[in-house]
mmCIF file of C-alpha atoms in Angstrom:
data_model
loop_
_atom_site.group_PDB
_atom_site.id
_atom_site.type_symbol
_atom_site.label_atom_id
_atom_site.label_comp_id
_atom_site.label_asym_id
_atom_site.label_seq_id
_atom_site.Cartn_x
_atom_site.Cartn_y
_atom_site.Cartn_z
ATOM 1 C CA MET A 1 -18.638 -141.195 76.812
ATOM 2 C CA GLU A 2 -17.207 -139.259 73.887
ATOM 3 C CA SER A 3 -14.021 -140.790 72.433
ATOM 4 C CA PRO A 4 -10.866 -138.663 72.883
ATOM 5 C CA ARG A 5 -9.713 -136.773 69.814
ATOM 6 C CA GLY A 6 -6.306 -135.629 68.675
ATOM 7 C CA ASP A 7 -3.775 -135.323 65.961
ATOM 8 C CA ALA A 8 -1.891 -138.667 66.667
ATOM 9 C CA VAL A 9 -2.036 -141.750 68.772
ATOM 10 C CA ALA A 10 0.550 -144.519 69.179
ATOM 11 C CA LEU A 11 -0.875 -147.977 69.301
ATOM 12 C CA LEU A 12 0.837 -151.251 70.443
ATOM 13 C CA TYR A 13 0.078 -153.197 67.291
ATOM 14 C CA SER A 14 0.527 -157.012 66.917
ATOM 15 C CA GLY A 15 -1.717 -157.319 63.881
ATOM 16 C CA GLY A 16 -4.242 -159.510 65.707
ATOM 17 C CA ALA A 17 -7.944 -159.011 65.953
ATOM 18 C CA ASP A 18 -7.766 -156.863 69.231
ATOM 19 C CA SER A 19 -5.193 -154.417 68.168
ATOM 20 C CA SER A 20 -6.497 -154.177 64.638
ATOM 21 C CA LEU A 21 -9.995 -153.298 65.830
ATOM 22 C CA ALA A 22 -8.400 -150.848 68.230
ATOM 23 C CA ALA A 23 -6.751 -149.212 65.211
ATOM 24 C CA CYS A 24 -10.067 -148.940 63.422
ATOM 25 C CA ALA A 25 -11.736 -147.324 66.418
ATOM 26 C CA LEU A 26 -8.874 -144.875 66.767
ATOM 27 C CA ALA A 27 -9.060 -143.927 63.188
ATOM 28 C CA LYS A 28 -12.398 -142.426 63.677
ATOM 29 C CA THR A 29 -11.081 -139.767 66.072
ATOM 30 C CA PHE A 30 -7.372 -139.342 65.310
ATOM 31 C CA LYS A 31 -5.754 -137.984 62.235
ATOM 32 C CA THR A 32 -2.806 -140.381 62.355
ATOM 33 C CA VAL A 33 -2.653 -143.761 63.978
ATOM 34 C CA HIS A 34 0.882 -145.009 64.562
ATOM 35 C CA LEU A 35 0.788 -148.797 64.398
ATOM 36 C CA ASN A 36 3.929 -149.725 66.351
ATOM 37 C CA THR A 37 4.805 -153.411 65.947
ATOM 38 C CA PHE A 38 7.514 -154.334 68.444
ATOM 39 C CA THR A 39 10.131 -156.915 67.837
ATOM 40 C CA ARG A 40 12.487 -158.831 70.112
ATOM 41 C CA LEU A 41 14.164 -162.244 70.503
ATOM 42 C CA GLY A 42 11.336 -164.758 71.086
ATOM 43 C CA PHE A 43 8.923 -163.118 68.720
ATOM 44 C CA VAL A 44 8.365 -164.822 65.283
ATOM 45 C CA ALA A 45 6.402 -163.797 62.168
ATOM 46 C CA PRO A 46 6.269 -160.028 62.754
ATOM 47 C CA ASP A 47 5.481 -159.625 59.084
ATOM 48 C CA PHE A 48 1.995 -161.107 59.841
ATOM 49 C CA SER A 49 1.057 -157.739 61.296
ATOM 50 C CA SER A 50 1.148 -156.301 57.801
ATOM 51 C CA VAL A 51 -1.873 -158.361 56.643
ATOM 52 C CA HIS A 52 -4.588 -156.493 58.621
ATOM 53 C CA PHE A 53 -2.663 -153.196 58.246
ATOM 54 C CA ASN A 54 -2.997 -153.420 54.399
ATOM 55 C CA ARG A 55 -6.670 -154.337 54.620
ATOM 56 C CA MET A 56 -7.385 -151.482 56.986
ATOM 57 C CA ARG A 57 -5.802 -149.039 54.532
ATOM 58 C CA GLU A 58 -8.080 -150.345 51.893
ATOM 59 C CA ARG A 59 -11.111 -150.294 54.035
ATOM 60 C CA PHE A 60 -10.427 -146.794 55.442
ATOM 61 C CA PRO A 61 -8.654 -144.805 52.687
ATOM 62 C CA ASP A 62 -9.094 -141.522 54.470
ATOM 63 C CA ALA A 63 -7.311 -142.656 57.598
ATOM 64 C CA GLU A 64 -3.585 -142.337 57.966
ATOM 65 C CA PHE A 65 -2.123 -145.529 59.405
ATOM 66 C CA LEU A 66 1.702 -145.472 59.776
ATOM 67 C CA HIS A 67 3.021 -149.016 60.427
ATOM 68 C CA ARG A 68 6.566 -149.453 61.671
ATOM 69 C CA PHE A 69 8.671 -152.214 63.277
ATOM 70 C CA ILE A 70 10.524 -151.160 66.478
ATOM 71 C CA SER A 71 13.060 -153.185 68.342
ATOM 72 C CA ALA A 72 12.177 -153.545 72.065
ATOM 73 C CA GLY A 73 14.537 -156.369 73.034
ATOM 74 C CA ARG A 74 16.857 -154.276 75.171
ATOM 75 C CA PHE A 75 13.899 -152.838 77.069
ATOM 76 C CA TYR A 76 12.508 -156.291 77.711
ATOM 77 C CA ARG A 77 15.903 -157.691 78.899
ATOM 78 C CA ALA A 78 16.503 -154.623 81.188
ATOM 79 C CA LEU A 79 13.118 -154.886 82.747
ATOM 80 C CA GLU A 80 13.134 -158.684 83.139
ATOM 81 C CA SER A 81 16.650 -158.757 84.775
ATOM 82 C CA HIS A 82 16.111 -155.771 87.034
ATOM 83 C CA ARG A 83 16.698 -157.025 90.658
ATOM 84 C CA PHE A 84 15.824 -160.487 89.533
ATOM 85 C CA TYR A 85 17.169 -162.426 92.505
ATOM 86 C CA SER A 86 16.116 -160.037 95.182
ATOM 87 C CA LEU A 87 12.630 -159.924 93.712
ATOM 88 C CA ALA A 88 12.609 -163.668 93.420
ATOM 89 C CA ARG A 89 13.167 -163.991 97.065
ATOM 90 C CA ARG A 90 10.043 -161.760 97.825
ATOM 91 C CA HIS A 91 7.750 -162.588 94.917
ATOM 92 C CA GLY A 92 8.642 -166.177 94.047
ATOM 93 C CA TRP A 93 7.341 -167.563 90.805
ATOM 94 C CA LEU A 94 6.127 -164.135 89.592
ATOM 95 C CA VAL A 95 9.652 -163.430 88.269
ATOM 96 C CA LEU A 96 8.793 -165.876 85.513
ATOM 97 C CA ASN A 97 5.912 -163.698 84.390
ATOM 98 C CA SER A 98 7.145 -163.477 80.816
ATOM 99 C CA CYS A 99 3.912 -161.967 79.496
ATOM 100 C CA GLY A 100 3.783 -159.399 82.188
ATOM 101 C CA HIS A 101 7.409 -158.410 81.640
ATOM 102 C CA CYS A 102 6.894 -158.284 77.901
ATOM 103 C CA LYS A 103 3.821 -156.107 77.671
ATOM 104 C CA THR A 104 5.222 -153.758 80.313
ATOM 105 C CA ALA A 105 8.467 -153.449 78.269
ATOM 106 C CA LEU A 106 6.486 -152.813 75.086
ATOM 107 C CA HIS A 107 4.475 -150.123 76.803
ATOM 108 C CA TRP A 108 7.771 -148.663 78.047
ATOM 109 C CA ARG A 109 9.189 -148.565 74.535
ATOM 110 C CA ASN A 110 5.928 -147.087 73.198
ATOM 111 C CA LEU A 111 6.083 -144.364 75.859
ATOM 112 C CA VAL A 112 9.577 -143.501 74.779
ATOM 113 C CA PHE A 113 8.263 -143.357 71.158
ATOM 114 C CA CYS A 114 5.615 -140.907 72.172
ATOM 115 C CA LEU A 115 8.117 -138.749 74.046
ATOM 116 C CA GLN A 116 10.507 -138.731 70.984
ATOM 117 C CA ASN A 117 7.744 -137.855 68.600
ATOM 118 C CA GLY A 118 5.496 -135.496 70.511
ATOM 119 C CA VAL A 119 2.639 -137.917 70.545
ATOM 120 C CA ARG A 120 0.167 -137.205 73.498
ATOM 121 C CA PHE A 121 -2.058 -140.287 73.211
ATOM 122 C CA ALA A 122 -1.145 -143.961 73.473
ATOM 123 C CA ALA A 123 -3.361 -147.031 73.121
ATOM 124 C CA ASP A 124 -3.388 -150.863 73.394
ATOM 125 C CA GLY A 125 -5.773 -153.565 72.395
ATOM 126 C CA ALA A 126 -6.794 -154.665 75.844
ATOM 127 C CA VAL A 127 -10.084 -156.559 75.935
ATOM 128 C CA VAL A 128 -12.481 -157.850 78.604
ATOM 129 C CA ASN A 129 -12.227 -161.438 79.717
ATOM 130 C CA ALA A 130 -8.471 -161.552 79.405
ATOM 131 C CA GLU A 131 -7.770 -160.848 83.077
ATOM 132 C CA GLU A 132 -4.938 -163.355 83.527
ATOM 133 C CA PHE A 133 -2.824 -160.927 81.519
ATOM 134 C CA ALA A 134 -1.735 -158.076 83.792
ATOM 135 C CA GLU A 135 -1.941 -155.323 81.208
ATOM 136 C CA GLN A 136 -5.629 -156.324 80.578
ATOM 137 C CA ASN A 137 -6.710 -156.442 84.129
ATOM 138 C CA PRO A 138 -8.048 -153.338 85.883
ATOM 139 C CA ARG A 139 -7.024 -154.710 89.200
ATOM 140 C CA ILE A 140 -3.380 -155.302 88.277
ATOM 141 C CA LEU A 141 -1.682 -153.153 85.628
ATOM 142 C CA MET A 142 -4.219 -151.201 83.593
ATOM 143 C CA PRO A 143 -4.549 -148.205 86.018
ATOM 144 C CA GLU A 144 -0.814 -148.442 86.818
ATOM 145 C CA LEU A 145 0.146 -148.110 83.163
ATOM 146 C CA GLU A 146 -2.292 -145.202 82.738
ATOM 147 C CA ARG A 147 -0.507 -143.366 85.655
ATOM 148 C CA LEU A 148 2.841 -144.056 84.150
ATOM 149 C CA TYR A 149 2.004 -142.527 80.814
ATOM 150 C CA ALA A 150 0.165 -139.665 82.633
ATOM 151 C CA GLY A 151 3.164 -138.836 84.562
ATOM 152 C CA PHE A 152 4.775 -137.926 81.222
ATOM 153 C CA GLY A 153 1.748 -135.973 79.879
ATOM 154 C CA ILE A 154 0.419 -138.791 77.794
ATOM 155 C CA THR A 155 -3.094 -140.371 77.848
ATOM 156 C CA LEU A 156 -3.364 -144.093 77.557
ATOM 157 C CA LEU A 157 -6.509 -145.423 75.918
ATOM 158 C CA HIS A 158 -8.034 -148.895 75.694
ATOM 159 C CA PRO A 159 -10.576 -148.292 72.996
ATOM 160 C CA VAL A 160 -11.680 -151.949 72.495
ATOM 161 C CA TYR A 161 -11.938 -152.556 76.289
ATOM 162 C CA GLN A 162 -13.910 -149.419 76.857
ATOM 163 C CA GLU A 163 -16.462 -150.371 74.208
ATOM 164 C CA GLY A 164 -16.589 -154.001 75.380
ATOM 165 C CA LEU A 165 -16.597 -155.227 71.775
ATOM 166 C CA ASP A 166 -16.354 -158.650 70.372
ATOM 167 C CA THR A 167 -13.244 -157.950 68.398
ATOM 168 C CA GLU A 168 -13.396 -160.939 66.045
ATOM 169 C CA ALA A 169 -16.964 -160.551 65.004
ATOM 170 C CA ARG A 170 -16.632 -156.763 64.619
ATOM 171 C CA LEU A 171 -13.472 -156.984 62.540
ATOM 172 C CA PHE A 172 -15.285 -159.450 60.236
ATOM 173 C CA GLU A 173 -18.211 -157.011 59.929
ATOM 174 C CA LEU A 174 -15.777 -154.299 58.888
ATOM 175 C CA GLY A 175 -14.354 -156.502 56.171
ATOM 176 C CA ILE A 176 -10.900 -156.632 57.700
ATOM 177 C CA SER A 177 -10.691 -160.271 58.540
ATOM 178 C CA PRO A 178 -11.942 -163.204 56.239
ATOM 179 C CA LYS A 179 -13.685 -165.173 59.065
ATOM 180 C CA GLU A 180 -15.866 -164.357 61.882
ATOM 181 C CA ARG A 181 -13.607 -166.403 64.234
ATOM 182 C CA ILE A 182 -9.929 -166.088 63.615
ATOM 183 C CA LYS A 183 -8.089 -166.393 66.990
ATOM 184 C CA MET A 184 -5.987 -169.558 67.244
ATOM 185 C CA THR A 185 -6.465 -170.359 63.635
ATOM 186 C CA ALA A 186 -4.386 -169.909 60.451
ATOM 187 C CA HIS A 187 -6.255 -166.629 59.856
ATOM 188 C CA ASP A 188 -4.920 -165.069 63.114
ATOM 189 C CA MET A 189 -2.266 -162.926 61.421
ATOM 190 C CA GLN A 190 -0.287 -161.520 64.332
ATOM 191 C CA VAL A 191 3.107 -161.654 65.850
ATOM 192 C CA VAL A 192 3.696 -165.020 67.564
ATOM 193 C CA CYS A 193 5.421 -165.276 70.946
ATOM 194 C CA THR A 194 7.411 -168.449 71.643
ATOM 195 C CA GLN A 195 7.532 -167.797 75.372
ATOM 196 C CA GLN A 196 3.915 -167.961 76.313
ATOM 197 C CA ILE A 197 4.389 -171.529 77.540
ATOM 198 C CA LEU A 198 6.504 -170.040 80.390
ATOM 199 C CA PHE A 199 3.594 -167.774 81.417
ATOM 200 C CA ALA A 200 1.242 -170.692 81.327
ATOM 201 C CA MET A 201 3.483 -172.775 83.621
ATOM 202 C CA MET A 202 3.777 -169.872 86.088
ATOM 203 C CA MET A 203 -0.014 -169.461 86.098
ATOM 204 C CA ARG A 204 -0.549 -173.176 86.717
ATOM 205 C CA ILE A 205 1.856 -173.186 89.694
ATOM 206 C CA ILE A 206 0.525 -170.053 91.220
ATOM 207 C CA LEU A 207 -3.215 -170.903 90.935
ATOM 208 C CA SER A 208 -2.549 -174.371 92.383
ATOM 209 C CA ARG A 209 -1.578 -172.586 95.614
ATOM 210 C CA HIS A 210 -3.533 -169.251 95.513
ATOM 211 C CA THR A 211 -6.928 -167.915 94.524
ATOM 212 C CA PHE A 212 -7.217 -165.710 91.402
ATOM 213 C CA THR A 213 -7.778 -162.739 93.685
ATOM 214 C CA GLU A 214 -4.580 -163.425 95.494
ATOM 215 C CA TYR A 215 -2.786 -163.753 92.154
ATOM 216 C CA GLU A 216 -4.064 -160.251 91.213
ATOM 217 C CA GLU A 217 -2.764 -158.762 94.526
ATOM 218 C CA MET A 218 0.617 -160.513 94.118
ATOM 219 C CA ALA A 219 1.104 -159.516 90.485
ATOM 220 C CA ARG A 220 0.170 -155.910 91.223
ATOM 221 C CA ALA A 221 2.768 -155.681 93.969
ATOM 222 C CA TYR A 222 5.412 -157.285 91.895
ATOM 223 C CA LEU A 223 4.887 -155.333 88.744
ATOM 224 C CA ARG A 224 4.721 -151.974 90.627
ATOM 225 C CA GLU A 225 8.267 -152.447 91.477
ATOM 226 C CA LYS A 226 9.072 -152.888 87.708
ATOM 227 C CA LEU A 227 7.086 -149.793 86.911
ATOM 228 C CA ALA A 228 9.066 -147.845 89.479
ATOM 229 C CA PHE A 229 12.181 -148.841 87.672
ATOM 230 C CA ILE A 230 10.691 -147.750 84.290
ATOM 231 C CA LYS A 231 9.595 -144.384 85.682
ATOM 232 C CA ARG A 232 13.055 -143.667 87.249
ATOM 233 C CA LEU A 233 14.981 -144.475 83.999
ATOM 234 C CA THR A 234 12.519 -142.602 81.766
ATOM 235 C CA GLU A 235 12.594 -139.454 83.957
ATOM 236 C CA ASP A 236 16.376 -139.499 83.666
ATOM 237 C CA PHE A 237 16.092 -139.756 79.866
ATOM 238 C CA VAL A 238 13.696 -136.807 79.722
ATOM 239 C CA ALA A 239 15.836 -134.727 82.104
ATOM 240 C CA HIS A 240 18.972 -135.251 80.095
ATOM 241 C CA PRO A 241 18.158 -135.052 76.469
ATOM 242 C CA GLY A 242 21.104 -136.058 74.083
ATOM 243 C CA GLU A 243 23.050 -137.700 76.945
ATOM 244 C CA ALA A 244 23.994 -141.355 77.258
ATOM 245 C CA THR A 245 21.276 -142.222 79.709
ATOM 246 C CA ALA A 246 20.209 -145.922 80.269
ATOM 247 C CA VAL A 247 17.200 -145.376 78.044
ATOM 248 C CA ALA A 248 19.210 -143.669 75.267
ATOM 249 C CA ARG A 249 21.651 -146.677 75.189
ATOM 250 C CA MET A 250 18.795 -149.015 74.700
ATOM 251 C CA LEU A 251 17.478 -147.207 71.611
#
């Protein structure tokens, strides 16, 4: 399948192997690749994302990579706290899905960036074999996120997932990373989240009581409610430009 082409694309960019290879892939078909590194309380070492960014600029001098840091803390807090107690009664331990809340909130902030800047394509670094993470699972959040973006006229791409690439090896072949294997090593230069332990604890509890297929069904039902909240607030933001909508107050 031919890769989509356009003037600009906004990528969720942590600086790690997956999002860096996604950036390289997007640079082949887009004039401008916005590398959006999101920050919030709980993230440390955001400057790590600059390492691969600088190497990509050297490796692909004709590509326009625009790297920026964008605060997403208010979006994360709004999403995580939305109907927390009522959802806890119905969905149990899933309200502790810190990684699901986080990536969904980052996509929300990326969507708003696209709307503000007239960018019609968005992308992430989703990879195969990471299906415990909702945003990288085609049976949980991937199609739901695509529909969310599409509702606002934006196409969400998963360039690395679609190619099924070994991101670490390919990034090394391109001369971006110094080692063939960098994940979970000192060479893994990406934003670090201090809250992944909470997600790991949640997964351990849920999978001790349910099958993985049941987890997928439960997570999809839970996160759909969060996406409905995002859609409603974003539609209000679009319908009332310049007004003090909930989204405008979070910017």
